[in-house]
mmCIF file of C-alpha atoms in Angstrom:
data_model
loop_
_atom_site.group_PDB
_atom_site.id
_atom_site.type_symbol
_atom_site.label_atom_id
_atom_site.label_comp_id
_atom_site.label_asym_id
_atom_site.label_seq_id
_atom_site.Cartn_x
_atom_site.Cartn_y
_atom_site.Cartn_z
ATOM 1 C CA UNK D 1 -7.228 -19.195 2.172
ATOM 2 C CA UNK D 2 -7.973 -16.294 4.482
ATOM 3 C CA UNK D 3 -5.041 -14.315 3.052
ATOM 4 C CA UNK D 4 -3.708 -11.622 5.392
ATOM 5 C CA UNK D 5 -5.697 -11.171 8.576
ATOM 6 C CA UNK D 6 -5.281 -8.236 10.930
ATOM 7 C CA UNK D 7 -6.768 -7.751 14.371
ATOM 8 C CA UNK D 8 -8.201 -5.636 15.849
ATOM 9 C CA UNK D 9 -9.956 -3.587 13.174
ATOM 10 C CA UNK D 10 -10.605 -0.670 15.465
ATOM 11 C CA UNK D 11 -8.992 0.397 18.725
ATOM 12 C CA UNK D 12 -8.874 3.470 20.879
ATOM 13 C CA UNK D 13 -5.841 3.831 23.119
ATOM 14 C CA UNK D 14 -4.987 6.315 25.814
ATOM 15 C CA UNK D 15 -1.667 8.137 25.676
ATOM 16 C CA UNK D 16 1.032 6.015 27.238
ATOM 17 C CA UNK D 17 -0.777 2.698 26.818
ATOM 18 C CA UNK D 18 0.716 -0.181 24.875
ATOM 19 C CA UNK D 19 -0.862 -2.614 22.487
ATOM 20 C CA UNK D 20 -0.099 -5.182 19.820
ATOM 21 C CA UNK D 21 -1.586 -5.293 16.346
ATOM 22 C CA UNK D 22 -1.765 -8.866 15.181
ATOM 23 C CA UNK D 23 -1.098 -9.968 11.609
ATOM 24 C CA UNK D 24 -1.178 -13.481 10.266
ATOM 25 C CA UNK D 25 -1.041 -14.913 6.770
ATOM 26 C CA UNK D 26 -1.791 -18.438 5.577
ATOM 27 C CA UNK D 27 -0.079 -18.268 2.189
ATOM 28 C CA UNK D 28 3.355 -19.391 3.421
ATOM 29 C CA UNK D 29 4.820 -16.061 2.370
ATOM 30 C CA UNK D 30 8.341 -15.239 3.464
ATOM 31 C CA UNK D 31 8.095 -11.467 3.303
ATOM 32 C CA UNK D 32 5.811 -9.426 5.519
ATOM 33 C CA UNK D 33 5.385 -5.694 5.974
ATOM 34 C CA UNK D 34 3.720 -3.168 8.231
ATOM 35 C CA UNK D 35 2.626 0.155 6.748
ATOM 36 C CA UNK D 36 0.831 3.094 8.290
ATOM 37 C CA UNK D 37 -1.371 5.576 6.482
ATOM 38 C CA UNK D 38 -2.024 8.981 7.918
ATOM 39 C CA UNK D 39 -4.978 11.054 6.647
ATOM 40 C CA UNK D 40 -4.339 12.423 3.157
ATOM 41 C CA UNK D 41 -0.991 10.689 2.937
ATOM 42 C CA UNK D 42 0.367 7.632 1.235
ATOM 43 C CA UNK D 43 1.312 4.445 3.036
ATOM 44 C CA UNK D 44 4.675 4.514 4.797
ATOM 45 C CA UNK D 45 6.684 1.440 5.702
ATOM 46 C CA UNK D 46 7.217 0.876 9.431
ATOM 47 C CA UNK D 47 8.974 -2.506 9.585
ATOM 48 C CA UNK D 48 9.426 -5.497 7.380
ATOM 49 C CA UNK D 49 10.583 -9.085 7.647
ATOM 50 C CA UNK D 50 12.179 -11.325 5.043
ATOM 51 C CA UNK D 51 11.630 -14.508 7.001
ATOM 52 C CA UNK D 52 11.133 -15.997 10.433
ATOM 53 C CA UNK D 53 13.596 -14.514 12.895
ATOM 54 C CA UNK D 54 14.595 -11.617 10.622
ATOM 55 C CA UNK D 55 13.182 -8.106 10.866
ATOM 56 C CA UNK D 56 14.349 -4.681 9.784
ATOM 57 C CA UNK D 57 13.311 -1.057 10.010
ATOM 58 C CA UNK D 58 11.398 0.759 7.338
ATOM 59 C CA UNK D 59 10.928 4.473 6.857
ATOM 60 C CA UNK D 60 9.063 5.274 10.107
ATOM 61 C CA UNK D 61 10.009 2.712 12.807
ATOM 62 C CA UNK D 62 10.174 4.966 15.876
ATOM 63 C CA UNK D 63 7.715 4.016 18.583
ATOM 64 C CA UNK D 64 7.159 0.503 17.242
ATOM 65 C CA UNK D 65 8.596 -2.970 17.620
ATOM 66 C CA UNK D 66 8.039 -6.177 15.688
ATOM 67 C CA UNK D 67 8.890 -9.825 15.951
ATOM 68 C CA UNK D 68 8.698 -12.747 13.554
ATOM 69 C CA UNK D 69 8.875 -15.994 15.477
ATOM 70 C CA UNK D 70 6.911 -17.901 12.828
ATOM 71 C CA UNK D 71 6.402 -17.574 9.092
ATOM 72 C CA UNK D 72 2.697 -16.905 9.606
ATOM 73 C CA UNK D 73 2.728 -14.158 12.226
ATOM 74 C CA UNK D 74 4.154 -10.642 12.246
ATOM 75 C CA UNK D 75 2.809 -8.663 15.220
ATOM 76 C CA UNK D 76 3.408 -4.927 15.567
ATOM 77 C CA UNK D 77 3.779 -3.553 19.074
ATOM 78 C CA UNK D 78 3.193 0.038 20.069
ATOM 79 C CA UNK D 79 4.937 1.035 23.263
ATOM 80 C CA UNK D 80 3.844 4.201 25.068
ATOM 81 C CA UNK D 81 1.217 5.217 22.526
ATOM 82 C CA UNK D 82 1.266 8.846 21.370
ATOM 83 C CA UNK D 83 -1.329 10.884 19.426
ATOM 84 C CA UNK D 84 1.082 10.922 16.470
ATOM 85 C CA UNK D 85 0.488 7.183 16.147
ATOM 86 C CA UNK D 86 -3.168 7.713 15.320
ATOM 87 C CA UNK D 87 -3.335 6.135 11.891
ATOM 88 C CA UNK D 88 -4.547 3.248 9.810
ATOM 89 C CA UNK D 89 -2.167 0.301 9.889
ATOM 90 C CA UNK D 90 -1.831 -2.192 7.068
ATOM 91 C CA UNK D 91 -0.078 -5.504 7.173
ATOM 92 C CA UNK D 92 1.034 -7.065 3.896
ATOM 93 C CA UNK D 93 2.795 -10.172 2.695
ATOM 94 C CA UNK D 94 4.568 -11.397 -0.392
ATOM 95 C CA UNK D 95 6.108 -14.677 -1.425
ATOM 96 C CA UNK D 96 9.762 -13.817 -1.921
ATOM 97 C CA UNK D 97 10.364 -10.099 -2.261
ATOM 98 C CA UNK D 98 10.480 -9.751 -6.010
ATOM 99 C CA UNK D 99 7.795 -7.127 -6.336
ATOM 100 C CA UNK D 100 8.015 -7.152 -10.102
ATOM 101 C CA UNK D 101 6.954 -10.737 -10.316
ATOM 102 C CA UNK D 102 4.855 -11.197 -7.223
ATOM 103 C CA UNK D 103 1.677 -9.761 -5.873
ATOM 104 C CA UNK D 104 1.727 -8.112 -2.475
ATOM 105 C CA UNK D 105 -1.345 -8.999 -0.460
ATOM 106 C CA UNK D 106 -2.726 -6.529 2.048
ATOM 107 C CA UNK D 107 -4.807 -6.942 5.154
ATOM 108 C CA UNK D 108 -7.996 -4.953 5.643
ATOM 109 C CA UNK D 109 -6.368 -2.412 7.912
ATOM 110 C CA UNK D 110 -6.527 -1.548 11.600
ATOM 111 C CA UNK D 111 -7.838 1.867 12.632
ATOM 112 C CA UNK D 112 -6.024 3.113 15.724
ATOM 113 C CA UNK D 113 -6.844 6.290 17.605
ATOM 114 C CA UNK D 114 -4.685 7.538 20.475
ATOM 115 C CA UNK D 115 -6.377 10.032 22.786
ATOM 116 C CA UNK G 1 15.547 8.614 -1.584
ATOM 117 C CA UNK G 2 12.639 7.819 -3.829
ATOM 118 C CA UNK G 3 9.439 9.806 -3.913
ATOM 119 C CA UNK G 4 6.032 9.343 -5.565
ATOM 120 C CA UNK G 5 3.667 12.228 -6.193
ATOM 121 C CA UNK G 6 0.028 12.058 -7.175
ATOM 122 C CA UNK G 7 -0.960 15.679 -7.727
ATOM 123 C CA UNK G 8 -4.736 15.148 -7.630
ATOM 124 C CA UNK G 9 -6.400 14.097 -4.382
ATOM 125 C CA UNK G 10 -9.825 14.033 -6.028
ATOM 126 C CA UNK G 11 -10.815 13.360 -9.611
ATOM 127 C CA UNK G 12 -14.388 13.328 -10.920
ATOM 128 C CA UNK G 13 -15.502 12.252 -14.365
ATOM 129 C CA UNK G 14 -18.733 11.130 -15.988
ATOM 130 C CA UNK G 15 -19.354 7.604 -17.151
ATOM 131 C CA UNK G 16 -17.929 7.027 -20.605
ATOM 132 C CA UNK G 17 -15.431 9.868 -20.359
ATOM 133 C CA UNK G 18 -11.688 9.266 -20.539
ATOM 134 C CA UNK G 19 -9.815 9.329 -17.280
ATOM 135 C CA UNK G 20 -6.148 9.890 -16.460
ATOM 136 C CA UNK G 21 -4.700 9.617 -12.970
ATOM 137 C CA UNK G 22 -1.322 11.264 -12.769
ATOM 138 C CA UNK G 23 1.736 9.841 -11.074
ATOM 139 C CA UNK G 24 5.231 11.308 -11.027
ATOM 140 C CA UNK G 25 8.226 9.824 -9.328
ATOM 141 C CA UNK G 26 11.768 10.698 -8.417
ATOM 142 C CA UNK G 27 14.375 7.997 -8.245
ATOM 143 C CA UNK G 28 17.855 7.876 -9.654
ATOM 144 C CA UNK G 29 17.854 4.191 -10.549
ATOM 145 C CA UNK G 30 15.528 2.005 -12.568
ATOM 146 C CA UNK G 31 12.306 1.775 -10.601
ATOM 147 C CA UNK G 32 9.472 -0.666 -10.766
ATOM 148 C CA UNK G 33 6.130 1.112 -10.819
ATOM 149 C CA UNK G 34 2.733 -0.128 -9.770
ATOM 150 C CA UNK G 35 -0.839 1.007 -9.464
ATOM 151 C CA UNK G 36 -2.826 -0.240 -6.485
ATOM 152 C CA UNK G 37 -6.561 0.240 -6.033
ATOM 153 C CA UNK G 38 -8.848 0.171 -3.027
ATOM 154 C CA UNK G 39 -12.562 -0.168 -3.727
ATOM 155 C CA UNK G 40 -15.070 0.756 -1.048
ATOM 156 C CA UNK G 41 -14.961 -1.716 1.850
ATOM 157 C CA UNK G 42 -12.281 -3.806 0.172
ATOM 158 C CA UNK G 43 -8.610 -4.185 0.836
ATOM 159 C CA UNK G 44 -5.826 -2.628 -1.165
ATOM 160 C CA UNK G 45 -5.007 -4.707 -4.219
ATOM 161 C CA UNK G 46 -2.658 -4.625 -7.159
ATOM 162 C CA UNK G 47 -4.159 -3.189 -10.343
ATOM 163 C CA UNK G 48 -1.189 -3.356 -12.663
ATOM 164 C CA UNK G 49 2.588 -3.188 -12.817
ATOM 165 C CA UNK G 50 4.636 -1.505 -15.497
ATOM 166 C CA UNK G 51 6.889 -4.455 -16.156
ATOM 167 C CA UNK G 52 3.941 -6.527 -17.351
ATOM 168 C CA UNK G 53 2.778 -3.914 -19.865
ATOM 169 C CA UNK G 54 -0.712 -5.232 -19.350
ATOM 170 C CA UNK G 55 -4.210 -3.808 -19.491
ATOM 171 C CA UNK G 56 -6.377 -4.582 -16.484
ATOM 172 C CA UNK G 57 -10.061 -3.652 -16.374
ATOM 173 C CA UNK G 58 -9.389 -1.385 -19.363
ATOM 174 C CA UNK G 59 -6.656 0.549 -17.544
ATOM 175 C CA UNK G 60 -3.178 0.995 -18.942
ATOM 176 C CA UNK G 61 -0.107 2.805 -17.686
ATOM 177 C CA UNK G 62 3.094 3.570 -19.513
ATOM 178 C CA UNK G 63 6.349 4.272 -17.773
ATOM 179 C CA UNK G 64 7.874 7.446 -19.195
ATOM 180 C CA UNK G 65 11.422 7.624 -17.896
ATOM 181 C CA UNK G 66 12.086 10.972 -19.577
ATOM 182 C CA UNK G 67 9.199 12.620 -17.754
ATOM 183 C CA UNK G 68 9.494 10.298 -14.722
ATOM 184 C CA UNK G 69 5.801 9.586 -14.937
ATOM 185 C CA UNK G 70 3.525 6.566 -14.772
ATOM 186 C CA UNK G 71 0.053 7.903 -15.474
ATOM 187 C CA UNK G 72 -2.943 5.565 -15.337
ATOM 188 C CA UNK G 73 -5.406 5.873 -18.209
ATOM 189 C CA UNK G 74 -8.732 4.462 -19.258
ATOM 190 C CA UNK G 75 -10.544 5.592 -22.409
ATOM 191 C CA UNK G 76 -14.091 5.066 -21.105
ATOM 192 C CA UNK G 77 -14.625 5.266 -17.354
ATOM 193 C CA UNK G 78 -17.244 3.097 -15.665
ATOM 194 C CA UNK G 79 -19.070 3.686 -12.382
ATOM 195 C CA UNK G 80 -17.406 0.624 -10.885
ATOM 196 C CA UNK G 81 -14.028 2.306 -11.384
ATOM 197 C CA UNK G 82 -14.817 4.645 -8.489
ATOM 198 C CA UNK G 83 -12.148 3.931 -5.889
ATOM 199 C CA UNK G 84 -8.952 5.167 -4.292
ATOM 200 C CA UNK G 85 -5.911 4.686 -6.528
ATOM 201 C CA UNK G 86 -2.319 4.617 -5.340
ATOM 202 C CA UNK G 87 0.791 4.805 -7.438
ATOM 203 C CA UNK G 88 3.732 2.970 -5.875
ATOM 204 C CA UNK G 89 7.419 2.518 -6.590
ATOM 205 C CA UNK G 90 9.827 -0.262 -5.740
ATOM 206 C CA UNK G 91 13.516 0.544 -5.920
ATOM 207 C CA UNK G 92 14.390 -3.019 -6.879
ATOM 208 C CA UNK G 93 17.597 -4.778 -5.973
ATOM 209 C CA UNK G 94 17.687 -5.450 -2.253
ATOM 210 C CA UNK G 95 14.558 -3.386 -1.687
ATOM 211 C CA UNK G 96 12.578 -6.598 -1.826
ATOM 212 C CA UNK G 97 8.872 -5.750 -1.896
ATOM 213 C CA UNK G 98 9.187 -2.474 -0.042
ATOM 214 C CA UNK G 99 7.027 0.111 -1.718
ATOM 215 C CA UNK G 100 6.970 3.885 -1.671
ATOM 216 C CA UNK G 101 3.402 5.094 -2.142
ATOM 217 C CA UNK G 102 1.928 8.286 -3.452
ATOM 218 C CA UNK G 103 -0.771 10.086 -1.502
ATOM 219 C CA UNK G 104 -3.561 8.509 -3.476
ATOM 220 C CA UNK G 105 -6.281 9.832 -5.790
ATOM 221 C CA UNK G 106 -9.971 9.321 -5.126
ATOM 222 C CA UNK G 107 -11.687 8.715 -8.448
ATOM 223 C CA UNK G 108 -15.436 9.230 -8.665
ATOM 224 C CA UNK G 109 -17.254 8.246 -11.822
ATOM 225 C CA UNK G 110 -20.691 9.810 -12.061
ATOM 226 C CA UNK G 111 -23.555 8.151 -13.958
#
């Protein structure tokens, strides 16, 4: 099992460019999440998905879009990148959303800088 | 809305000393609390959850609803405990696995 895999690990974007952060998991988990972590701050939820074809907004969704066409993949798209989106992005997955009983698995993170 | 506060960004102790990482939360319901840890060059991983009332790697944490706290404690710190620690809260119910994280505390254990 590779667990949760994110690509790319590092990326520099120019203001106004677009890009997609890829996330895939091979654990057949239904629930997937995207968090961002700004310097000195805790992780904040951007979007989440409870299954293929179902997505919903988290705490900080503005400037992002997601899709969940398969159970394995949960890409995060940045449209019109802005310096405020400079952050570390973490993808995570979980079997069925019962955090008390399950373990949430995180990817290694993707460092994004917008200049 | 729920909130998690970790008042210390940095915490340094010597090997063998007791360590306590503080976590306070605000939430009107019955939360589920967790501690996550990120060792150098590793991914974020679950350390322990309050509902299990377990001890992992010598760490324990007790949920104190009166003080709305979930402090992480270890009686004798080891060098390998050096890491970033995050306290996190899940509101339960239809919140699924969505977590609210504190800012994190960097623990350094000196030899």
